Coordinates of C-alpha atoms and ligand atoms in Angstrom, one line a residue:
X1 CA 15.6 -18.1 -37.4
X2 CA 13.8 -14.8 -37.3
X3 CA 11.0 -15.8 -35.1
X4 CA 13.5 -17.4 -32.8
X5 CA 15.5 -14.2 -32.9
X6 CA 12.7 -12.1 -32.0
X7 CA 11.5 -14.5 -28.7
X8 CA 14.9 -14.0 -27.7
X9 CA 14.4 -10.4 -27.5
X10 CA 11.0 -9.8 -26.1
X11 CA 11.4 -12.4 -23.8
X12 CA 14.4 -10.3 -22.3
X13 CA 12.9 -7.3 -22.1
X14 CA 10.1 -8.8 -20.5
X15 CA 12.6 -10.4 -17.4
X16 CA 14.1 -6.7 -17.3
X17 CA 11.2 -4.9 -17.0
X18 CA 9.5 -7.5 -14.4
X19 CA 12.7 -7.7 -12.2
X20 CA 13.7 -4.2 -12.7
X21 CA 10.1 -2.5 -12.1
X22 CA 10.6 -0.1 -8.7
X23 CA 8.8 -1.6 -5.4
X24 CA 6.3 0.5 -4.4
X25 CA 6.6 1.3 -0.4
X26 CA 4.2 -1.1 1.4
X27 CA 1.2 0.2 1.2
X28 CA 0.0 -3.1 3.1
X29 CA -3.2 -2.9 0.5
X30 CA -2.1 -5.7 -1.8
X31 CA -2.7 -8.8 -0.4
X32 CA 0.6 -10.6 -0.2
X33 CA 3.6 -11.5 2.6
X34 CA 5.1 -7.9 2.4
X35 CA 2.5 -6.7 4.4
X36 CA 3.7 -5.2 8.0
X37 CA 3.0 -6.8 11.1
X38 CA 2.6 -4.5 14.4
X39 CA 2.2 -5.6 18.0
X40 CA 1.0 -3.4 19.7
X41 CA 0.6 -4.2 23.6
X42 CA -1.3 -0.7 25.3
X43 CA -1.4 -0.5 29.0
X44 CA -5.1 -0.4 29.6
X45 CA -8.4 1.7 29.0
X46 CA -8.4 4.1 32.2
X47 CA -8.9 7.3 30.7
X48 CA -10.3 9.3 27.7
X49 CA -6.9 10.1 26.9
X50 CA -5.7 6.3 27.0
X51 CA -9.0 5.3 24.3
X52 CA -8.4 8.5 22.4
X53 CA -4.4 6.7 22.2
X54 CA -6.0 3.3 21.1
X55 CA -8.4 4.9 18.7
X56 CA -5.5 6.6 17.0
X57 CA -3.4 3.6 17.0
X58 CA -5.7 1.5 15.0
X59 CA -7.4 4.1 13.0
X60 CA -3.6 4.8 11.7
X61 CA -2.7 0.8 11.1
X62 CA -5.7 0.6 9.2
X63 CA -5.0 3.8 6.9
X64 CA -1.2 2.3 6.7
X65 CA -2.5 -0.9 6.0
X66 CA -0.4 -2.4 8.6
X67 CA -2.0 -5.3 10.1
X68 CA -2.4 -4.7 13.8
X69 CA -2.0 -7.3 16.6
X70 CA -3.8 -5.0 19.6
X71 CA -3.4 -6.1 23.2
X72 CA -5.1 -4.6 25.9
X73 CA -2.7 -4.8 29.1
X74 CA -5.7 -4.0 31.6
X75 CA -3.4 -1.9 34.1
X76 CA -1.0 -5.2 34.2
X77 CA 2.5 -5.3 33.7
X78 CA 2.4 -9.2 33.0
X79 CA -0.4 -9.4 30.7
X80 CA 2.2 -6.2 28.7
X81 CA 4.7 -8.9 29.1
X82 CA 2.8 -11.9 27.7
X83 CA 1.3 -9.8 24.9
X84 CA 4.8 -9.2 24.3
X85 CA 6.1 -12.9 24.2
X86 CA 3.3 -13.5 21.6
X87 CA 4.0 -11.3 19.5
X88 CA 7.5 -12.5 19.2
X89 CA 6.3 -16.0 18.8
X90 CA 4.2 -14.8 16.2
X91 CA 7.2 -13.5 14.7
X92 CA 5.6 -9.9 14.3
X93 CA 8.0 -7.0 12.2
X94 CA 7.5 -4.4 14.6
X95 CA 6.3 -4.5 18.5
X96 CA 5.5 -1.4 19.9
X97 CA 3.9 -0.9 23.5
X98 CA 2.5 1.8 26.1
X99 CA 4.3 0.9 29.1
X100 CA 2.3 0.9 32.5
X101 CA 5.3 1.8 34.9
X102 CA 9.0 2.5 34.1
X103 CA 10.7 -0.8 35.3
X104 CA 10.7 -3.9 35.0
X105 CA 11.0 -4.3 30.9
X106 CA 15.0 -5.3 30.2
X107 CA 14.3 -9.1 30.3
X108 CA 11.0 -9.2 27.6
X109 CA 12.7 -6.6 25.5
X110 CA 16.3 -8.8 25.3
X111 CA 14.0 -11.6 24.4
X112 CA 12.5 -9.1 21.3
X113 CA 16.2 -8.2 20.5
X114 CA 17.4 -11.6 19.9
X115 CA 14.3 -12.9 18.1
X116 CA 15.8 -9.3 16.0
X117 CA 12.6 -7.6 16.3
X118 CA 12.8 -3.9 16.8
X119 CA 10.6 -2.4 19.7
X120 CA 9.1 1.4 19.7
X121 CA 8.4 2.8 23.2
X122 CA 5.1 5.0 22.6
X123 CA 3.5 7.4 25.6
X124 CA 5.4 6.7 28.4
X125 CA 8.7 5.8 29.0
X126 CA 10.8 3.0 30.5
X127 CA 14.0 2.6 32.6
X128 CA 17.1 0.6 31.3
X129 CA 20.6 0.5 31.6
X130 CA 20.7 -0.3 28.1
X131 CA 18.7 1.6 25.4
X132 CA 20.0 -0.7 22.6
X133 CA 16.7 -2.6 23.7
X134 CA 14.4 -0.1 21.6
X135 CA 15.0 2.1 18.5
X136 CA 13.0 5.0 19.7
X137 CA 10.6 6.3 22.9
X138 CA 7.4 8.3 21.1
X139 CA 5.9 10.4 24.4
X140 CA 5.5 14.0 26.3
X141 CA 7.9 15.5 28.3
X142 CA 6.0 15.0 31.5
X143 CA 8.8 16.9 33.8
X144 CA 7.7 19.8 31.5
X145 CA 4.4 19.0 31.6
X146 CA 4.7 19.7 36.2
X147 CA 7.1 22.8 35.3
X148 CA 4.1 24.2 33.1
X149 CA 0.9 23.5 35.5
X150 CA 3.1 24.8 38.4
X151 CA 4.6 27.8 36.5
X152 CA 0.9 28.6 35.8
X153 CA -0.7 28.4 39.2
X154 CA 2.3 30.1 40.5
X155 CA 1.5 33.3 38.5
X156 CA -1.7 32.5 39.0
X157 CA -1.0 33.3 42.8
X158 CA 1.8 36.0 42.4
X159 CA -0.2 38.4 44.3
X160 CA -0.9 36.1 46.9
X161 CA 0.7 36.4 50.2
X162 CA -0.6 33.7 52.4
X163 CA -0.2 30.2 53.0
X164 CA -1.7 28.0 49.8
X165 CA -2.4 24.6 50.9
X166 CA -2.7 22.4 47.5
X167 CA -3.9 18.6 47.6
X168 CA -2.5 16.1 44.3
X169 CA -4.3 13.7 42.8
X170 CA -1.2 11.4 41.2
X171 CA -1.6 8.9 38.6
X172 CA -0.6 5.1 38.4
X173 CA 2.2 4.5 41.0
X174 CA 5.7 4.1 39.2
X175 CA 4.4 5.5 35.8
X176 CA 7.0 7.8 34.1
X177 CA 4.3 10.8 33.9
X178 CA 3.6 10.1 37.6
X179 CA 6.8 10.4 38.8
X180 CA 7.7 13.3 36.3
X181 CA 4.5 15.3 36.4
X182 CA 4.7 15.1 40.4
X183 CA 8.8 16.5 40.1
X184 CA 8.1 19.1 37.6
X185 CA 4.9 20.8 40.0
X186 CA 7.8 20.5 43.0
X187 CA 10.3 22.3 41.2
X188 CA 8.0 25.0 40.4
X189 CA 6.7 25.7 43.4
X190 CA 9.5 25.0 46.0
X191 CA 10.1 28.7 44.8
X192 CA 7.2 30.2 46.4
X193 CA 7.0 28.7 50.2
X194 CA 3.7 30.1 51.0
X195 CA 2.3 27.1 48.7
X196 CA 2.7 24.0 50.0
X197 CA 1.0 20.4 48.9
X198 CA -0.3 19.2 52.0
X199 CA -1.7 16.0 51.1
X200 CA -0.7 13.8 48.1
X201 CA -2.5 10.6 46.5
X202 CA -2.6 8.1 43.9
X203 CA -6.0 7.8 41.7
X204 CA -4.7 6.4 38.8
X205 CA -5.8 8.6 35.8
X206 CA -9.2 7.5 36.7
X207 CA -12.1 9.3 37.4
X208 CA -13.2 7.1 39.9
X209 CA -10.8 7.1 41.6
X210 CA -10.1 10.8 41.5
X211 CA -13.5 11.1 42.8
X212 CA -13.2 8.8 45.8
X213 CA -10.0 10.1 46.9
X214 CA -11.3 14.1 46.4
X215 CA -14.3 12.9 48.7
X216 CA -11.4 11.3 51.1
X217 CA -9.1 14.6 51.4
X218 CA -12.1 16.9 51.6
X219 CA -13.0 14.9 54.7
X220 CA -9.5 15.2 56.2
X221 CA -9.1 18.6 54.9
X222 CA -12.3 20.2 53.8
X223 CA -12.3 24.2 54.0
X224 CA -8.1 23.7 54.0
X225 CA -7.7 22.9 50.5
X226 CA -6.9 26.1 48.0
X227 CA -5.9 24.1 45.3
X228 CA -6.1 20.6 43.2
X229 CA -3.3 19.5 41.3
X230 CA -4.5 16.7 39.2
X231 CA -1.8 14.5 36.8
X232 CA -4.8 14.2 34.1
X233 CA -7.9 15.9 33.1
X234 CA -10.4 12.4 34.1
X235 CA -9.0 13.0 38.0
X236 CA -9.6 16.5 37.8
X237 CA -13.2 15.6 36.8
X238 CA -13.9 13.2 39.1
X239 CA -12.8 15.3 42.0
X240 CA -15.1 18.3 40.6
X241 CA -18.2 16.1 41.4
X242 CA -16.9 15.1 44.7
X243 CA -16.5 19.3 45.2
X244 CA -19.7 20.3 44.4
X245 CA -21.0 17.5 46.5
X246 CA -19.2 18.8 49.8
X247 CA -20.5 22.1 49.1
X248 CA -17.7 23.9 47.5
X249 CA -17.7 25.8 44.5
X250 CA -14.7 23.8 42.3
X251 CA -12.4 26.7 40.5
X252 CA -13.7 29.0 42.6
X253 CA -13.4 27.7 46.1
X254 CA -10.7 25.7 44.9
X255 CA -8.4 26.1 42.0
X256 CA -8.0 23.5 39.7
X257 CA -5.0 23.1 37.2
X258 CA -4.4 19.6 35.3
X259 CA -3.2 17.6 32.4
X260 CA -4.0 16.5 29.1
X261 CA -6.6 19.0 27.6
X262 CA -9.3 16.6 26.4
X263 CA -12.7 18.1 25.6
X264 CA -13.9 17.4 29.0
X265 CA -11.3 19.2 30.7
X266 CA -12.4 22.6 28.2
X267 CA -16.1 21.7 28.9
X268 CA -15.3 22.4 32.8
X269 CA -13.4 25.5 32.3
X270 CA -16.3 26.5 29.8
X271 CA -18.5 25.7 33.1
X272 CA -15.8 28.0 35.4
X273 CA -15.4 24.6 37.3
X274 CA -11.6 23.6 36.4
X275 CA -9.1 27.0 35.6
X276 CA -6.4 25.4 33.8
X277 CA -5.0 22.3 31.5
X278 CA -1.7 21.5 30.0
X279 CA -1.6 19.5 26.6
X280 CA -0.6 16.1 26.6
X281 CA -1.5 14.7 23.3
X282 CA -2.7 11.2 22.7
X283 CA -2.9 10.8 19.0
X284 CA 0.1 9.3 18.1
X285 CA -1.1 6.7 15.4
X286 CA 0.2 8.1 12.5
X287 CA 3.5 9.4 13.8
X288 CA 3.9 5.8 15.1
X289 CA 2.7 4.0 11.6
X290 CA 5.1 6.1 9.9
X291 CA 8.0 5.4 12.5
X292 CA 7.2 1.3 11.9
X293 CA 7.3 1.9 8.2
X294 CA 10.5 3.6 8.4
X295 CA 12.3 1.0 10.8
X296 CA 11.3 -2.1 8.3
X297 CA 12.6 -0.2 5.5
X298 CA 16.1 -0.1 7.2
X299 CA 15.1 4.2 7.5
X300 CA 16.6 6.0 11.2
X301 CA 14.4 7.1 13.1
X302 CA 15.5 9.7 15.7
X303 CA 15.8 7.5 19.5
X304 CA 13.4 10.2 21.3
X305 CA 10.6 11.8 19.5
X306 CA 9.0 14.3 21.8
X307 CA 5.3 15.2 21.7
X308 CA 4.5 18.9 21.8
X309 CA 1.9 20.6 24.4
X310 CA 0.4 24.0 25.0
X311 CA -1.5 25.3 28.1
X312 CA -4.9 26.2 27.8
X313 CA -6.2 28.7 31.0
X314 CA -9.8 29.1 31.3
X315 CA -10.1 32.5 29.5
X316 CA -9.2 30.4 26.2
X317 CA -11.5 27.4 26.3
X318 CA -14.7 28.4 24.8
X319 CA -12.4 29.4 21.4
X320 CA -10.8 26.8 21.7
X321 CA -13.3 23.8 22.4
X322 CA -14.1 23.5 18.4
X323 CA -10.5 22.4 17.5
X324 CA -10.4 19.7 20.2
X325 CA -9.6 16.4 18.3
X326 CA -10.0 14.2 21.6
Ligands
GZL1 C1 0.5 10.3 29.3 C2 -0.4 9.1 29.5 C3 -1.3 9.4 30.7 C4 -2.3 10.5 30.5 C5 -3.5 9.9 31.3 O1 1.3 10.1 28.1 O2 0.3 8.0 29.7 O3 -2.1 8.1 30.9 O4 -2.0 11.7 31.0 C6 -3.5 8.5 30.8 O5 -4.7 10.5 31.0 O6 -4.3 7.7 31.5

């Protein structure tokens, strides 16, 4: 009777203390179901600030041990969109994606909402009439991001009297930080009418491109130009090469101001060859792992999480170049 008495008893305990033990948060380590799944569909590989974003993305899963479904968009709205689809077939537990331009997403992301899979909107952001379609937009405030290149060249010029003719190298047509970065400059420096952008064109954040189009505009308008305004650092780059090669001194004979501050951009004010950059920072991977942990675990997550910036002049770089992390 004893015995039976006592299997009673530790047998119970032993059912308490298994079903009662306190789940540790995912760590994803531990080989079984719990495990998050994230889709993550990026836009494409066009500058050093997009691989710095995809380096950071899957460094961070990793770390989370949140297993990572990684889809590169290749500058393609519909490949965005079928990495999308698959993921919901796959029946992922997060998707989260880098969108290329701001339209176009309602239809994909309903499809995500009724297969009642949350969506996170990191680096650039989208337009819907209804914002039930993700829990939260991760990215820069790229209006703000204009306002600062423009509030800087415009005290850059504050003693200047004359007419400034300035020439802007615009990333990936219908981009949020295309359109945003271009209204933010305007703002700015519809304030001062001597400085006017005379010519206007789309490189898309590449430095390719932003060196083929400098070549084209210093042909149309050579010894005219006073200053580049370039929407990221890998334009600004490519137009300096395409500067020097007409014969011009770049951030000398022309000013230079752009966005992003990646090492290159401080290696060509280090040089004297680009004046100014405004932070736009791509490392988002663990603010992002954190945000998908939190969303699985039933956790709020604020709907807009801004990314802070600073502006870096020339007369800073060389301090600062050591604490560059992309
Ligand atoms: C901004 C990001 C932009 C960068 C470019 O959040 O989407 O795209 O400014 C990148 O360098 O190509």
């Amino acid at each position: 009777m004893k015995r039976l008495l006592l299997f009673v008893i530790l047998s119970t305990t032993l059912l308490f203390l298994t079903t009662c033990e306190k789940k540790e948060p995912v760590s994803g380590n531990e080989p079984y179901p719990e495990s998050i799944v994230l889709g993550f569909s990026q836009l494409g590989a066009e500058s050093d600030w997009r691989t710095a974003n995809s380096e950071s993305i899957k460094t961070a899963a990793r770390d989370a041990g949140i297993q990572l479904m990684f889809s590169d968009g290749q500058q393609k709205q519909e490949n965005q969109i079928k990495a999308i689809r698959s993921f919901i077939a796959n029946q992922v537990d997060v998707i989260a994606f880098s969108p290329l331009v701001e339209s176009g997403w309602d239809t994909v992301l309903k499809e995500a909402k009724d297969a009642g899979i949350p969506v996170i909107i990191t680096d650039r952001a989208i337009k819907t009439e209804d914002d039930s379609l993700y829990v939260a937009l991760m990215c820069s405030d790229f209006r703000e991001e204009g306002k600062k290149a423009g509030k800087w060249l415009v005290e850059k010029l504050q003693e200047t009297k004359r007419d400034i003719n300035v020439v802007e190298l615009q990333g990936n047509m219908g981009s949020s930080p295309t359109i945003l970065r271009k209204e933010g400059f305007e703002e700015i420096i519809k304030e001062r009418p001597n400085i006017q952008i005379i010519q206007s064109v789309c490189a898309d954040f590449m430095k390719s491109k932003g060196y083929e189009a400098m070549e084209e505009l210093l042909k149309l308008e050579g010894d005219k130009i006073d200053v580049l305004y370039a929407h990221n650092d890998d334009m600004a780059i490519g137009a300096i090469k395409a500067i020097e090669e007409y014969g011009l001194k770049p951030g000398k004979d022309i000013i230079i101001v752009s966005i992003d501050a990646n090492r290159g951009a401080f290696e060509k004010m280090i040089e004297g060859k680009l004046n100014c950059t405004v932070e736009c920072n791509p490392l988002l991977g663990p603010m992002l792992m954190q945000a998908v942990r939190d969303v699985v675990a039933g956790i709020a997550i604020p709907k807009r999480i801004i990314i802070p910036g600073s502006v870096f002049p020339e007369e800073v770089a060389a301090q600062e170049l050591e604490n560059r992390k992309y």
